[in-house]
């Protein structure tokens, strides 16, 4: 049996990403070869600081993949651009962070890696370095030529997708045009079919405004944009329903009748998802030609270097990446 390789990017070097990779590798193994992409010296220093008993092995492409075992982490070395200190952001390392993403993506596109998993990055410091960066989702989509990627958060049986991602709230309405919603609904439906094996995914679509617009008295986006997009999706064979007021879309009765909820903006859907499964939830990017999962949290600079960061979401992200990669093969 061929053992697949999964790429794991170490994330922002000043944050908890590197230590999450180290802590998880010290705790358990996986039935895949897990390859951590990051600065080998940084990882070794952070392991020493945390008192972890861990052996770092250089990643070799000329040897057959081997399952990961507890206490060993294979590292694909990508050098820092400047020395990294715990909890001290440095814009000079923005290029380092992006280089780890580029290497993981190239490997996933070539078939070297069956999937890639990302530890958290600090979007603000990348922008401070003069590099336009909205997030992993948008970065990978641009690199892959994906016009409208879909961010899907998964916590157990709860799946919440986003029609828009990292936008200021005042820009959301303008971004919700018919073409975008058509593409998002099609991508979400296809992702649920291909990656989860659902034959006829049921998608609950949230309204944008309170009470889904209250018949046009609290906004017209539902009547003018969202409802027509749902009608077009249904005509194309997609089981989309709504628009449903967001304050009732997540009640148990509604969730029992759908396979995913499509929220209109970031903070409409993710608070519910994170309440239900924070620390165990996984971010999946749909619409890419590769499989990419990630943690459901940020860089947590206040926890960096303390050893108190929870590996639960990273563990879940790796497990889901393995599951989805196996289903796609």
Coordinates of C-alpha atoms in Angstrom, one line a residue:
X1 CA 0.0 0.0 0.0
X2 CA 1.3 3.4 -0.9
X3 CA 1.6 5.8 2.1
X4 CA 0.4 9.3 1.1
X5 CA 2.3 12.4 2.2
X6 CA 0.5 15.4 3.8
X7 CA 2.2 18.8 3.9
X8 CA 1.9 20.9 7.1
X9 CA 2.9 24.5 7.0
X10 CA 4.3 25.8 10.3
X11 CA 2.5 29.2 10.1
X12 CA 3.6 32.5 11.6
X13 CA 7.0 32.0 13.3
X14 CA 6.1 34.3 16.3
X15 CA 2.8 32.5 17.0
X16 CA 1.7 29.2 18.1
X17 CA 1.9 27.4 14.8
X18 CA 5.4 26.0 15.2
X19 CA 4.7 24.6 18.7
X20 CA 1.4 23.1 17.7
X21 CA 3.2 21.1 15.0
X22 CA 5.9 20.1 17.5
X23 CA 3.4 19.2 20.3
X24 CA 1.2 17.2 18.1
X25 CA 4.2 15.3 16.6
X26 CA 5.4 14.5 20.1
X27 CA 2.0 13.1 21.1
X28 CA 0.9 10.9 18.3
X29 CA 1.5 9.5 14.8
X30 CA -0.5 9.3 11.7
X31 CA -1.0 6.7 8.9
X32 CA 0.5 9.1 6.5
X33 CA 3.9 10.8 6.2
X34 CA 3.4 14.2 7.7
X35 CA 5.9 16.7 6.3
X36 CA 6.3 20.0 8.3
X37 CA 7.4 22.9 6.1
X38 CA 9.2 25.5 8.2
X39 CA 12.6 26.6 9.4
X40 CA 14.4 23.6 10.9
X41 CA 16.4 25.7 13.4
X42 CA 13.3 27.5 14.6
X43 CA 11.5 24.3 15.2
X44 CA 14.5 22.8 17.1
X45 CA 14.8 25.8 19.3
X46 CA 11.1 25.9 20.0
X47 CA 11.1 22.2 20.9
X48 CA 13.9 22.8 23.4
X49 CA 12.1 25.8 24.9
X50 CA 9.0 23.7 25.4
X51 CA 10.9 20.8 26.8
X52 CA 9.6 18.4 24.1
X53 CA 11.3 15.1 23.5
X54 CA 11.2 15.1 19.8
X55 CA 13.5 14.1 16.9
X56 CA 13.5 16.3 13.8
X57 CA 14.3 14.4 10.6
X58 CA 15.0 16.1 7.3
X59 CA 12.4 15.4 4.6
X60 CA 13.8 13.3 1.8
X61 CA 12.0 12.9 -1.5
X62 CA 14.3 10.0 -2.6
X63 CA 12.9 7.6 0.1
X64 CA 9.6 5.9 0.3
X65 CA 7.0 7.6 2.5
X66 CA 6.7 6.2 6.0
X67 CA 3.9 6.7 8.5
X68 CA 4.5 9.3 11.1
X69 CA 5.3 8.0 14.6
X70 CA 5.1 9.8 17.9
X71 CA 8.3 11.6 18.8
X72 CA 9.5 12.2 15.2
X73 CA 8.7 15.1 12.9
X74 CA 9.9 15.2 9.3
X75 CA 10.9 18.8 8.3
X76 CA 11.2 20.3 4.9
X77 CA 13.5 23.2 5.6
X78 CA 12.4 26.7 4.5
X79 CA 14.8 29.3 6.0
X80 CA 13.5 32.3 8.0
X81 CA 14.3 35.7 6.5
X82 CA 15.0 37.1 9.9
X83 CA 15.5 35.7 13.5
X84 CA 12.1 34.9 15.0
X85 CA 11.1 35.6 18.6
X86 CA 8.1 34.3 20.4
X87 CA 5.2 36.8 20.3
X88 CA 7.2 39.4 18.4
X89 CA 5.9 39.9 14.8
X90 CA 8.5 40.8 12.2
X91 CA 7.4 41.9 8.7
X92 CA 10.7 40.6 7.4
X93 CA 9.4 37.1 7.8
X94 CA 6.3 37.6 5.7
X95 CA 8.2 36.3 2.7
X96 CA 9.1 33.2 4.7
X97 CA 5.5 32.5 5.6
X98 CA 4.4 32.8 1.9
X99 CA 7.3 30.6 0.8
X100 CA 6.1 27.8 3.0
X101 CA 2.6 28.1 1.5
X102 CA 4.1 28.2 -2.0
X103 CA 6.1 25.0 -1.4
X104 CA 3.2 23.2 0.0
X105 CA 0.9 24.2 -2.8
X106 CA 3.5 23.3 -5.5
X107 CA 3.8 19.8 -3.9
X108 CA 0.1 19.4 -3.7
X109 CA -0.4 20.4 -7.3
X110 CA 2.3 18.0 -8.5
X111 CA 1.0 15.1 -6.5
X112 CA 3.9 15.0 -4.1
X113 CA 1.5 15.7 -1.3
X114 CA -2.0 14.3 -1.2
X115 CA -3.2 17.3 0.8
X116 CA -1.9 20.3 2.6
X117 CA -2.7 21.5 6.1
X118 CA -2.0 25.0 7.3
X119 CA -1.1 26.4 10.8
X120 CA -2.3 30.0 11.4
X121 CA -0.7 33.0 9.9
X122 CA -0.9 36.7 10.9
X123 CA -2.5 38.5 8.0
X124 CA -1.8 41.9 9.4
X125 CA 2.0 41.5 9.4
X126 CA 2.1 40.2 5.8
X127 CA 0.2 43.3 4.8
X128 CA 2.5 45.5 6.9
X129 CA 5.3 44.0 4.8
X130 CA 3.7 45.6 1.7
X131 CA 2.2 42.4 0.4
X132 CA -1.6 42.3 -0.3
X133 CA -2.9 39.3 1.6
X134 CA -6.5 38.6 2.6
X135 CA -5.9 35.1 3.9
X136 CA -5.0 31.5 3.0
X137 CA -8.3 31.0 1.1
X138 CA -7.8 33.9 -1.2
X139 CA -4.1 33.3 -1.6
X140 CA -4.4 29.7 -2.7
X141 CA -7.4 30.5 -4.9
X142 CA -5.4 33.2 -6.8
X143 CA -2.4 30.8 -7.2
X144 CA -4.7 28.1 -8.6
X145 CA -6.8 30.3 -10.8
X146 CA -9.9 29.7 -8.8
X147 CA -12.2 32.7 -9.2
X148 CA -14.6 32.1 -6.3
X149 CA -13.3 29.8 -3.6
X150 CA -15.6 28.7 -0.8
X151 CA -14.5 28.7 2.8
X152 CA -16.2 25.8 4.6
X153 CA -15.9 25.3 8.4
X154 CA -16.6 21.8 9.8
X155 CA -17.3 20.8 13.4
X156 CA -18.6 17.3 13.6
X157 CA -21.7 17.1 11.5
X158 CA -22.1 20.9 11.4
X159 CA -20.8 22.5 8.1
X160 CA -21.0 26.2 7.6
X161 CA -19.9 27.8 4.3
X162 CA -19.4 31.5 3.6
X163 CA -20.6 33.4 0.6
X164 CA -18.0 36.1 1.3
X165 CA -14.9 35.8 3.4
X166 CA -12.6 38.5 4.7
X167 CA -14.4 41.7 3.9
X168 CA -15.4 44.8 5.9
X169 CA -19.1 44.5 6.8
X170 CA -20.0 47.6 4.8
X171 CA -18.7 45.9 1.6
X172 CA -20.6 42.6 2.0
X173 CA -23.8 43.7 0.3
X174 CA -22.0 44.9 -2.8
X175 CA -20.1 41.7 -3.1
X176 CA -23.2 39.5 -3.0
X177 CA -24.1 39.7 -6.7
X178 CA -26.0 36.9 -8.5
X179 CA -22.9 35.6 -10.3
X180 CA -21.0 35.2 -7.1
X181 CA -23.9 33.3 -5.3
X182 CA -24.3 31.1 -8.4
X183 CA -20.6 30.1 -8.2
X184 CA -20.6 29.7 -4.5
X185 CA -23.7 27.4 -4.5
X186 CA -22.3 25.3 -7.3
X187 CA -18.9 25.0 -5.7
X188 CA -20.4 24.1 -2.3
X189 CA -22.7 21.5 -3.9
X190 CA -19.8 19.9 -5.8
X191 CA -17.6 19.9 -2.8
X192 CA -20.1 18.1 -0.6
X193 CA -20.6 15.5 -3.3
X194 CA -17.0 15.0 -4.2
X195 CA -15.4 15.2 -0.7
X196 CA -18.1 13.9 1.5
X197 CA -19.8 11.5 -0.9
X198 CA -23.3 13.1 -0.5
X199 CA -25.5 12.2 -3.4
X200 CA -27.9 15.2 -3.1
X201 CA -26.5 17.7 -0.6
X202 CA -29.1 19.9 1.2
X203 CA -28.0 23.5 1.5
X204 CA -29.8 26.0 3.8
X205 CA -29.1 29.5 2.6
X206 CA -29.2 32.4 5.1
X207 CA -30.6 35.8 4.4
X208 CA -28.3 38.8 4.7
X209 CA -30.7 41.1 6.7
X210 CA -32.6 40.6 10.0
X211 CA -35.6 38.4 9.4
X212 CA -34.3 37.7 5.9
X213 CA -35.3 41.2 4.9
X214 CA -38.8 41.1 6.4
X215 CA -40.4 41.1 2.9
X216 CA -38.2 44.0 1.8
X217 CA -38.9 46.2 4.8
X218 CA -35.4 45.5 6.3
X219 CA -33.4 45.2 3.0
X220 CA -33.9 44.0 -0.5
X221 CA -30.9 41.8 -1.1
X222 CA -33.0 38.7 -0.3
X223 CA -35.6 39.5 -3.0
X224 CA -33.3 40.9 -5.6
X225 CA -30.3 38.7 -5.3
X226 CA -30.4 35.7 -2.9
X227 CA -33.8 34.3 -3.8
X228 CA -33.2 34.4 -7.5
X229 CA -29.8 32.7 -7.0
X230 CA -31.5 29.9 -5.0
X231 CA -34.1 29.5 -7.8
X232 CA -31.3 29.2 -10.4
X233 CA -29.5 26.7 -8.3
X234 CA -32.6 24.6 -7.8
X235 CA -33.2 24.7 -11.6
X236 CA -29.7 23.3 -12.0
X237 CA -30.4 20.4 -9.7
X238 CA -28.9 21.9 -6.5
X239 CA -31.1 21.4 -3.4
X240 CA -30.8 24.9 -2.0
X241 CA -33.5 26.4 0.2
X242 CA -34.1 29.8 1.7
X243 CA -33.3 32.5 2.3
X244 CA -33.7 31.6 6.0
X245 CA -33.3 34.2 8.7
X246 CA -29.9 33.7 10.2
X247 CA -31.2 33.7 13.8
X248 CA -33.2 30.6 13.0
X249 CA -31.0 28.8 10.5
X250 CA -29.0 27.2 13.2
X251 CA -31.8 25.9 15.4
X252 CA -31.7 22.1 15.8
X253 CA -34.8 21.5 13.7
X254 CA -33.3 23.5 10.7
X255 CA -29.9 21.8 11.0
X256 CA -31.5 18.4 11.0
X257 CA -32.9 19.0 7.6
X258 CA -29.7 20.2 5.9
X259 CA -26.1 19.1 5.2
X260 CA -24.6 22.6 5.2
X261 CA -25.5 26.1 6.0
X262 CA -24.4 28.9 3.6
X263 CA -23.9 32.2 5.6
X264 CA -23.6 35.4 3.7
X265 CA -20.6 36.8 5.6
X266 CA -17.8 35.7 8.0
X267 CA -19.3 36.7 11.4
X268 CA -22.8 35.6 10.5
X269 CA -21.9 31.9 10.4
X270 CA -18.6 31.4 12.2
X271 CA -19.7 32.4 15.8
X272 CA -22.2 29.6 15.8
X273 CA -19.7 27.1 14.4
X274 CA -17.0 28.1 16.8
X275 CA -19.4 27.9 19.8
X276 CA -20.3 24.4 18.7
X277 CA -16.8 23.2 18.1
X278 CA -14.0 25.6 18.9
X279 CA -10.7 23.9 19.2
X280 CA -12.0 20.9 17.2
X281 CA -13.3 22.7 14.1
X282 CA -11.6 22.6 10.7
X283 CA -11.4 25.1 7.8
X284 CA -11.7 23.5 4.4
X285 CA -11.2 25.4 1.1
X286 CA -13.6 24.3 -1.6
X287 CA -13.1 25.0 -5.3
X288 CA -9.4 24.3 -5.4
X289 CA -7.8 21.5 -7.5
X290 CA -6.1 20.3 -4.3
X291 CA -7.2 19.5 -0.8
X292 CA -6.5 22.1 1.9
X293 CA -7.6 22.1 5.5
X294 CA -6.6 24.4 8.4
X295 CA -7.2 25.2 12.0
X296 CA -10.1 27.2 13.2
X297 CA -8.1 29.8 15.2
X298 CA -5.4 32.4 14.8
X299 CA -1.8 32.8 15.9
X300 CA -2.6 33.4 19.6
X301 CA 0.5 35.4 20.3
X302 CA -0.4 35.5 24.0
X303 CA 0.0 31.8 24.2
X304 CA 3.1 31.4 22.0
X305 CA 5.9 29.8 23.8
X306 CA 3.9 28.8 26.9
X307 CA 3.1 25.2 25.9
X308 CA -0.6 25.8 26.7
X309 CA -1.8 26.0 23.1
X310 CA -4.4 23.3 22.3
X311 CA -3.6 21.0 19.4
X312 CA -7.2 19.8 19.0
X313 CA -8.0 21.8 15.9
X314 CA -4.7 21.0 14.2
X315 CA -5.2 17.3 14.9
X316 CA -8.7 17.5 13.5
X317 CA -7.5 19.3 10.4
X318 CA -4.9 16.6 9.7
X319 CA -7.4 13.8 10.3
X320 CA -9.9 15.4 7.9
X321 CA -7.2 16.1 5.3
X322 CA -6.4 12.3 5.4
X323 CA -10.0 11.4 5.2
X324 CA -10.8 13.7 2.2
X325 CA -7.6 12.7 0.4
X326 CA -8.5 9.0 0.8
X327 CA -12.0 9.6 -0.6
X328 CA -10.7 11.6 -3.6
X329 CA -8.1 8.9 -4.6

